[in-house]
PDB file of C-alpha atoms in Angstrom:
ATOM      1  CA  UNK M   1      -9.878   1.561 -23.137  1.00 93.00           C
ATOM      2  CA  UNK M   2     -11.471  -1.749 -22.638  1.00 93.00           C
ATOM      3  CA  UNK M   3     -14.077  -0.972 -25.325  1.00 93.00           C
ATOM      4  CA  UNK M   4     -11.206  -0.286 -27.789  1.00 94.00           C
ATOM      5  CA  UNK M   5      -9.028  -3.279 -26.715  1.00 95.00           C
ATOM      6  CA  UNK M   6     -10.639  -5.880 -24.669  1.00 93.00           C
ATOM      7  CA  UNK M   7      -7.335  -7.625 -24.010  1.00 94.00           C
ATOM      8  CA  UNK M   8      -5.704  -4.540 -22.672  1.00 95.00           C
ATOM      9  CA  UNK M   9      -4.739  -5.979 -19.224  1.00 97.00           C
ATOM     10  CA  UNK M  10      -3.610  -2.484 -17.797  1.00 96.00           C
ATOM     11  CA  UNK M  11      -7.150  -1.208 -18.178  1.00 97.00           C
ATOM     12  CA  UNK M  12      -8.851  -3.919 -16.157  1.00 97.00           C
ATOM     13  CA  UNK M  13      -6.050  -3.396 -13.490  1.00 97.00           C
ATOM     14  CA  UNK M  14      -6.878   0.311 -13.310  1.00 96.00           C
ATOM     15  CA  UNK M  15     -10.633  -0.526 -13.099  1.00 97.00           C
ATOM     16  CA  UNK M  16      -9.744  -2.955 -10.053  1.00 97.00           C
ATOM     17  CA  UNK M  17      -8.036   0.036  -8.278  1.00 95.00           C
ATOM     18  CA  UNK M  18     -10.876   2.465  -9.129  1.00 97.00           C
ATOM     19  CA  UNK M  19     -13.499   0.123  -7.696  1.00 97.00           C
ATOM     20  CA  UNK M  20     -11.480  -0.574  -4.683  1.00 95.00           C
ATOM     21  CA  UNK M  21     -10.817   3.054  -3.959  1.00 94.00           C
ATOM     22  CA  UNK M  22     -14.584   3.829  -4.549  1.00 96.00           C
ATOM     23  CA  UNK M  23     -15.177   1.499  -1.585  1.00 94.00           C
ATOM     24  CA  UNK M  24     -12.388   2.857   0.599  1.00 90.00           C
ATOM     25  CA  UNK M  25     -13.680   6.335   0.274  1.00 91.00           C
ATOM     26  CA  UNK M  26     -17.282   5.531   0.589  1.00 94.00           C
ATOM     27  CA  UNK M  27     -18.459   6.340  -2.835  1.00 96.00           C
ATOM     28  CA  UNK M  28     -19.857   2.994  -3.241  1.00 96.00           C
ATOM     29  CA  UNK M  29     -20.670   0.175  -0.704  1.00 96.00           C
ATOM     30  CA  UNK M  30     -17.767  -2.006  -0.222  1.00 96.00           C
ATOM     31  CA  UNK M  31     -19.777  -5.186  -0.695  1.00 97.00           C
ATOM     32  CA  UNK M  32     -20.409  -3.852  -4.144  1.00 97.00           C
ATOM     33  CA  UNK M  33     -17.108  -2.256  -5.020  1.00 97.00           C
ATOM     34  CA  UNK M  34     -14.551  -4.939  -3.836  1.00 97.00           C
ATOM     35  CA  UNK M  35     -16.335  -7.877  -5.606  1.00 98.00           C
ATOM     36  CA  UNK M  36     -16.404  -5.868  -8.690  1.00 98.00           C
ATOM     37  CA  UNK M  37     -12.742  -4.760  -8.162  1.00 98.00           C
ATOM     38  CA  UNK M  38     -11.867  -8.396  -7.768  1.00 97.00           C
ATOM     39  CA  UNK M  39     -13.499  -9.400 -10.902  1.00 98.00           C
ATOM     40  CA  UNK M  40     -11.351  -6.555 -12.853  1.00 98.00           C
ATOM     41  CA  UNK M  41      -8.084  -7.758 -11.236  1.00 98.00           C
ATOM     42  CA  UNK M  42      -8.631 -11.218 -12.289  1.00 98.00           C
ATOM     43  CA  UNK M  43      -9.622 -10.285 -15.636  1.00 97.00           C
ATOM     44  CA  UNK M  44      -6.367  -8.396 -15.825  1.00 98.00           C
ATOM     45  CA  UNK M  45      -4.235 -11.087 -14.543  1.00 98.00           C
ATOM     46  CA  UNK M  46      -6.006 -13.524 -16.997  1.00 97.00           C
ATOM     47  CA  UNK M  47      -5.000 -11.189 -19.875  1.00 97.00           C
ATOM     48  CA  UNK M  48      -1.487 -10.694 -18.644  1.00 97.00           C
ATOM     49  CA  UNK M  49      -0.086 -12.821 -16.027  1.00 97.00           C
ATOM     50  CA  UNK M  50       3.095 -10.766 -15.864  1.00 97.00           C
ATOM     51  CA  UNK M  51       1.594  -7.397 -14.951  1.00 97.00           C
ATOM     52  CA  UNK M  52       2.660  -6.370 -11.529  1.00 97.00           C
ATOM     53  CA  UNK M  53      -0.059  -3.796 -11.039  1.00 97.00           C
ATOM     54  CA  UNK M  54      -2.752  -6.594 -11.404  1.00 98.00           C
ATOM     55  CA  UNK M  55      -1.259  -8.577  -8.413  1.00 98.00           C
ATOM     56  CA  UNK M  56      -0.953  -5.249  -6.421  1.00 97.00           C
ATOM     57  CA  UNK M  57      -4.742  -4.645  -7.072  1.00 97.00           C
ATOM     58  CA  UNK M  58      -5.603  -8.195  -6.240  1.00 98.00           C
ATOM     59  CA  UNK M  59      -3.469  -8.154  -3.056  1.00 96.00           C
ATOM     60  CA  UNK M  60      -5.093  -5.038  -1.736  1.00 94.00           C
ATOM     61  CA  UNK M  61      -8.620  -6.707  -2.202  1.00 96.00           C
ATOM     62  CA  UNK M  62      -7.484  -9.905  -0.393  1.00 96.00           C
ATOM     63  CA  UNK M  63      -6.102  -7.814   2.493  1.00 91.00           C
ATOM     64  CA  UNK M  64      -8.698  -4.962   2.859  1.00 92.00           C
ATOM     65  CA  UNK M  65     -11.856  -7.011   2.016  1.00 95.00           C
ATOM     66  CA  UNK M  66     -11.288 -10.587   2.109  1.00 95.00           C
ATOM     67  CA  UNK M  67      -9.044 -10.642   5.080  1.00 92.00           C
ATOM     68  CA  UNK M  68      -6.751 -13.195   3.278  1.00 93.00           C
ATOM     69  CA  UNK M  69      -3.552 -11.914   4.733  1.00 88.00           C
ATOM     70  CA  UNK M  70      -1.151 -14.658   3.669  1.00 89.00           C
ATOM     71  CA  UNK M  71      -2.603 -14.608   0.124  1.00 94.00           C
ATOM     72  CA  UNK M  72      -2.307 -10.931   0.063  1.00 93.00           C
ATOM     73  CA  UNK M  73       1.414 -11.097   1.063  1.00 90.00           C
ATOM     74  CA  UNK M  74       2.011 -13.721  -1.551  1.00 94.00           C
ATOM     75  CA  UNK M  75       0.516 -11.395  -4.358  1.00 96.00           C
ATOM     76  CA  UNK M  76       2.548  -8.301  -3.235  1.00 95.00           C
ATOM     77  CA  UNK M  77       5.749 -10.622  -3.399  1.00 94.00           C
ATOM     78  CA  UNK M  78       4.627 -11.832  -6.940  1.00 97.00           C
ATOM     79  CA  UNK M  79       4.255  -8.155  -8.021  1.00 97.00           C
ATOM     80  CA  UNK M  80       7.719  -7.343  -6.731  1.00 97.00           C
ATOM     81  CA  UNK M  81       9.157 -10.580  -8.350  1.00 97.00           C
ATOM     82  CA  UNK M  82       7.550  -9.431 -11.783  1.00 98.00           C
ATOM     83  CA  UNK M  83       8.525  -5.757 -11.351  1.00 97.00           C
ATOM     84  CA  UNK M  84      11.111  -5.075  -8.613  1.00 97.00           C
ATOM     85  CA  UNK M  85      10.612  -1.461  -9.290  1.00 97.00           C
ATOM     86  CA  UNK M  86       6.935  -1.135  -8.288  1.00 96.00           C
ATOM     87  CA  UNK M  87       7.049   1.128  -5.383  1.00 96.00           C
ATOM     88  CA  UNK M  88       3.381   0.475  -4.422  1.00 94.00           C
ATOM     89  CA  UNK M  89       4.083  -3.150  -4.094  1.00 95.00           C
ATOM     90  CA  UNK M  90       6.963  -2.408  -1.882  1.00 96.00           C
ATOM     91  CA  UNK M  91       4.819  -0.003   0.185  1.00 95.00           C
ATOM     92  CA  UNK M  92       1.899  -2.122   0.590  1.00 93.00           C
ATOM     93  CA  UNK M  93       4.006  -5.193   1.467  1.00 93.00           C
ATOM     94  CA  UNK M  94       5.517  -3.081   4.208  1.00 95.00           C
ATOM     95  CA  UNK M  95       2.141  -2.213   5.543  1.00 92.00           C
ATOM     96  CA  UNK M  96       1.079  -5.778   5.699  1.00 89.00           C
ATOM     97  CA  UNK M  97       4.359  -6.592   7.651  1.00 92.00           C
ATOM     98  CA  UNK M  98       3.969  -3.665   9.872  1.00 94.00           C
ATOM     99  CA  UNK M  99       0.386  -4.893  10.595  1.00 88.00           C
ATOM    100  CA  UNK M 100       1.934  -8.378  11.748  1.00 88.00           C
ATOM    101  CA  UNK M 101       4.261  -6.286  13.935  1.00 94.00           C
ATOM    102  CA  UNK M 102       7.288  -7.184  11.823  1.00 94.00           C
ATOM    103  CA  UNK M 103       8.452  -3.707  11.868  1.00 97.00           C
ATOM    104  CA  UNK M 104      12.227  -4.279  10.833  1.00 97.00           C
ATOM    105  CA  UNK M 105      10.955  -6.059   7.641  1.00 96.00           C
ATOM    106  CA  UNK M 106       8.364  -3.501   6.919  1.00 97.00           C
ATOM    107  CA  UNK M 107      11.130  -0.652   7.201  1.00 98.00           C
ATOM    108  CA  UNK M 108      13.067  -2.626   4.652  1.00 98.00           C
ATOM    109  CA  UNK M 109      10.156  -2.582   2.277  1.00 97.00           C
ATOM    110  CA  UNK M 110       9.497   1.234   2.989  1.00 98.00           C
ATOM    111  CA  UNK M 111      13.115   2.021   2.229  1.00 98.00           C
ATOM    112  CA  UNK M 112      12.911   0.134  -1.124  1.00 98.00           C
ATOM    113  CA  UNK M 113       9.610   2.029  -1.729  1.00 97.00           C
ATOM    114  CA  UNK M 114      11.084   5.378  -0.974  1.00 97.00           C
ATOM    115  CA  UNK M 115      14.102   4.767  -3.024  1.00 97.00           C
ATOM    116  CA  UNK M 116      11.844   4.072  -6.082  1.00 97.00           C
ATOM    117  CA  UNK M 117       9.513   6.810  -5.291  1.00 96.00           C
ATOM    118  CA  UNK M 118      10.651   9.245  -2.812  1.00 96.00           C
ATOM    119  CA  UNK M 119       7.467  11.522  -3.289  1.00 95.00           C
ATOM    120  CA  UNK M 120       5.051   9.187  -2.061  1.00 94.00           C
ATOM    121  CA  UNK M 121       3.807  10.798   1.285  1.00 95.00           C
ATOM    122  CA  UNK M 122       2.184   7.498   2.579  1.00 94.00           C
ATOM    123  CA  UNK M 123       5.505   5.533   2.573  1.00 97.00           C
ATOM    124  CA  UNK M 124       7.171   8.190   4.732  1.00 97.00           C
ATOM    125  CA  UNK M 125       4.290   8.359   7.055  1.00 96.00           C
ATOM    126  CA  UNK M 126       3.984   4.631   7.408  1.00 97.00           C
ATOM    127  CA  UNK M 127       7.798   4.209   7.887  1.00 98.00           C
ATOM    128  CA  UNK M 128       7.472   6.791  10.800  1.00 97.00           C
ATOM    129  CA  UNK M 129       4.866   4.593  12.419  1.00 96.00           C
ATOM    130  CA  UNK M 130       7.115   1.354  12.060  1.00 97.00           C
ATOM    131  CA  UNK M 131      10.009   3.361  13.447  1.00 97.00           C
ATOM    132  CA  UNK M 132       7.919   4.808  16.190  1.00 96.00           C
ATOM    133  CA  UNK M 133       6.738   1.177  17.349  1.00 95.00           C
ATOM    134  CA  UNK M 134      10.430   0.141  17.515  1.00 96.00           C
ATOM    135  CA  UNK M 135      10.991   3.087  19.746  1.00 94.00           C
ATOM    136  CA  UNK M 136      13.249   4.974  17.249  1.00 96.00           C
ATOM    137  CA  UNK M 137      11.559   8.348  17.906  1.00 95.00           C
ATOM    138  CA  UNK M 138      14.136  10.665  16.275  1.00 95.00           C
ATOM    139  CA  UNK M 139      14.023   8.542  12.926  1.00 97.00           C
ATOM    140  CA  UNK M 140      10.267   8.357  13.201  1.00 97.00           C
ATOM    141  CA  UNK M 141      10.179  12.234  13.487  1.00 96.00           C
ATOM    142  CA  UNK M 142      12.336  12.665  10.388  1.00 97.00           C
ATOM    143  CA  UNK M 143       9.784  10.565   8.501  1.00 97.00           C
ATOM    144  CA  UNK M 144       6.649  12.474   9.650  1.00 97.00           C
ATOM    145  CA  UNK M 145       8.703  15.723   8.842  1.00 97.00           C
ATOM    146  CA  UNK M 146       9.220  14.431   5.182  1.00 97.00           C
ATOM    147  CA  UNK M 147       5.552  13.491   4.934  1.00 96.00           C
ATOM    148  CA  UNK M 148       4.488  16.969   6.376  1.00 97.00           C
ATOM    149  CA  UNK M 149       7.129  18.767   4.001  1.00 97.00           C
ATOM    150  CA  UNK M 150       5.340  17.129   1.048  1.00 96.00           C
ATOM    151  CA  UNK M 151       1.672  17.433   2.457  1.00 95.00           C
ATOM    152  CA  UNK M 152       1.462  20.243   5.096  1.00 96.00           C
ATOM    153  CA  UNK M 153      -2.278  19.227   5.681  1.00 95.00           C
ATOM    154  CA  UNK M 154      -1.481  15.631   6.686  1.00 92.00           C
ATOM    155  CA  UNK M 155      -3.165  15.654   9.976  1.00 93.00           C
ATOM    156  CA  UNK M 156      -1.986  12.048  10.818  1.00 93.00           C
ATOM    157  CA  UNK M 157       1.734  12.914  10.258  1.00 94.00           C
ATOM    158  CA  UNK M 158       1.270  16.011  12.374  1.00 95.00           C
ATOM    159  CA  UNK M 159      -0.409  14.127  15.199  1.00 95.00           C
ATOM    160  CA  UNK M 160       1.980  11.124  15.109  1.00 93.00           C
ATOM    161  CA  UNK M 161       4.919  13.624  15.137  1.00 95.00           C
ATOM    162  CA  UNK M 162       3.528  15.398  18.127  1.00 94.00           C
ATOM    163  CA  UNK M 163       3.033  12.007  20.144  1.00 93.00           C
ATOM    164  CA  UNK M 164       6.623  11.026  19.209  1.00 93.00           C
ATOM    165  CA  UNK M 165       7.881  14.254  20.379  1.00 93.00           C
ATOM    166  CA  UNK M 166       6.075  13.911  23.631  1.00 92.00           C
ATOM    167  CA  UNK M 167       7.423  10.574  24.176  1.00 90.00           C
ATOM    168  CA  UNK M 168      11.044  11.919  23.539  1.00 85.00           C
ATOM    169  CA  UNK M 169      10.402  14.344  26.549  1.00 75.00           C
ATOM    170  CA  UNK M 170       9.808  11.539  28.937  1.00 67.00           C
TER     171      UNK M 170
END
């Protein structure tokens, strides 16, 4: 796509995501994949500063590789400002908030993400974790169940459901 249209910002954003995930899943060394991903994310933003996906890609890199948490959260917010229907931006912003132990705020983000994309398994699982951290075990179990229903091989959802059930028995 880039060869056919060097100004096609979406292709650069897709390349940023691809390089990021190659590092996440160990197909490429992270010190190679993430800098390359950053280059593509910035190229995407340069070509279209109103492309939410480009800000989501950059925010992920800032969080997962650069450890620039505030900048990451700002870019997720920018993506949501550009496209309030971007479920991945809401989901990832929820993850950032949960990691800061801002579980109530994170749950609001997860709620918006599941409203926009009810079939994204990770959002249900992560919402379950946030609820579990607030001691809302029954609600957490419901979220784990939704994740398991969509992906019966999701070991993390099964394990966390079991832990939540054990805590209910106490």
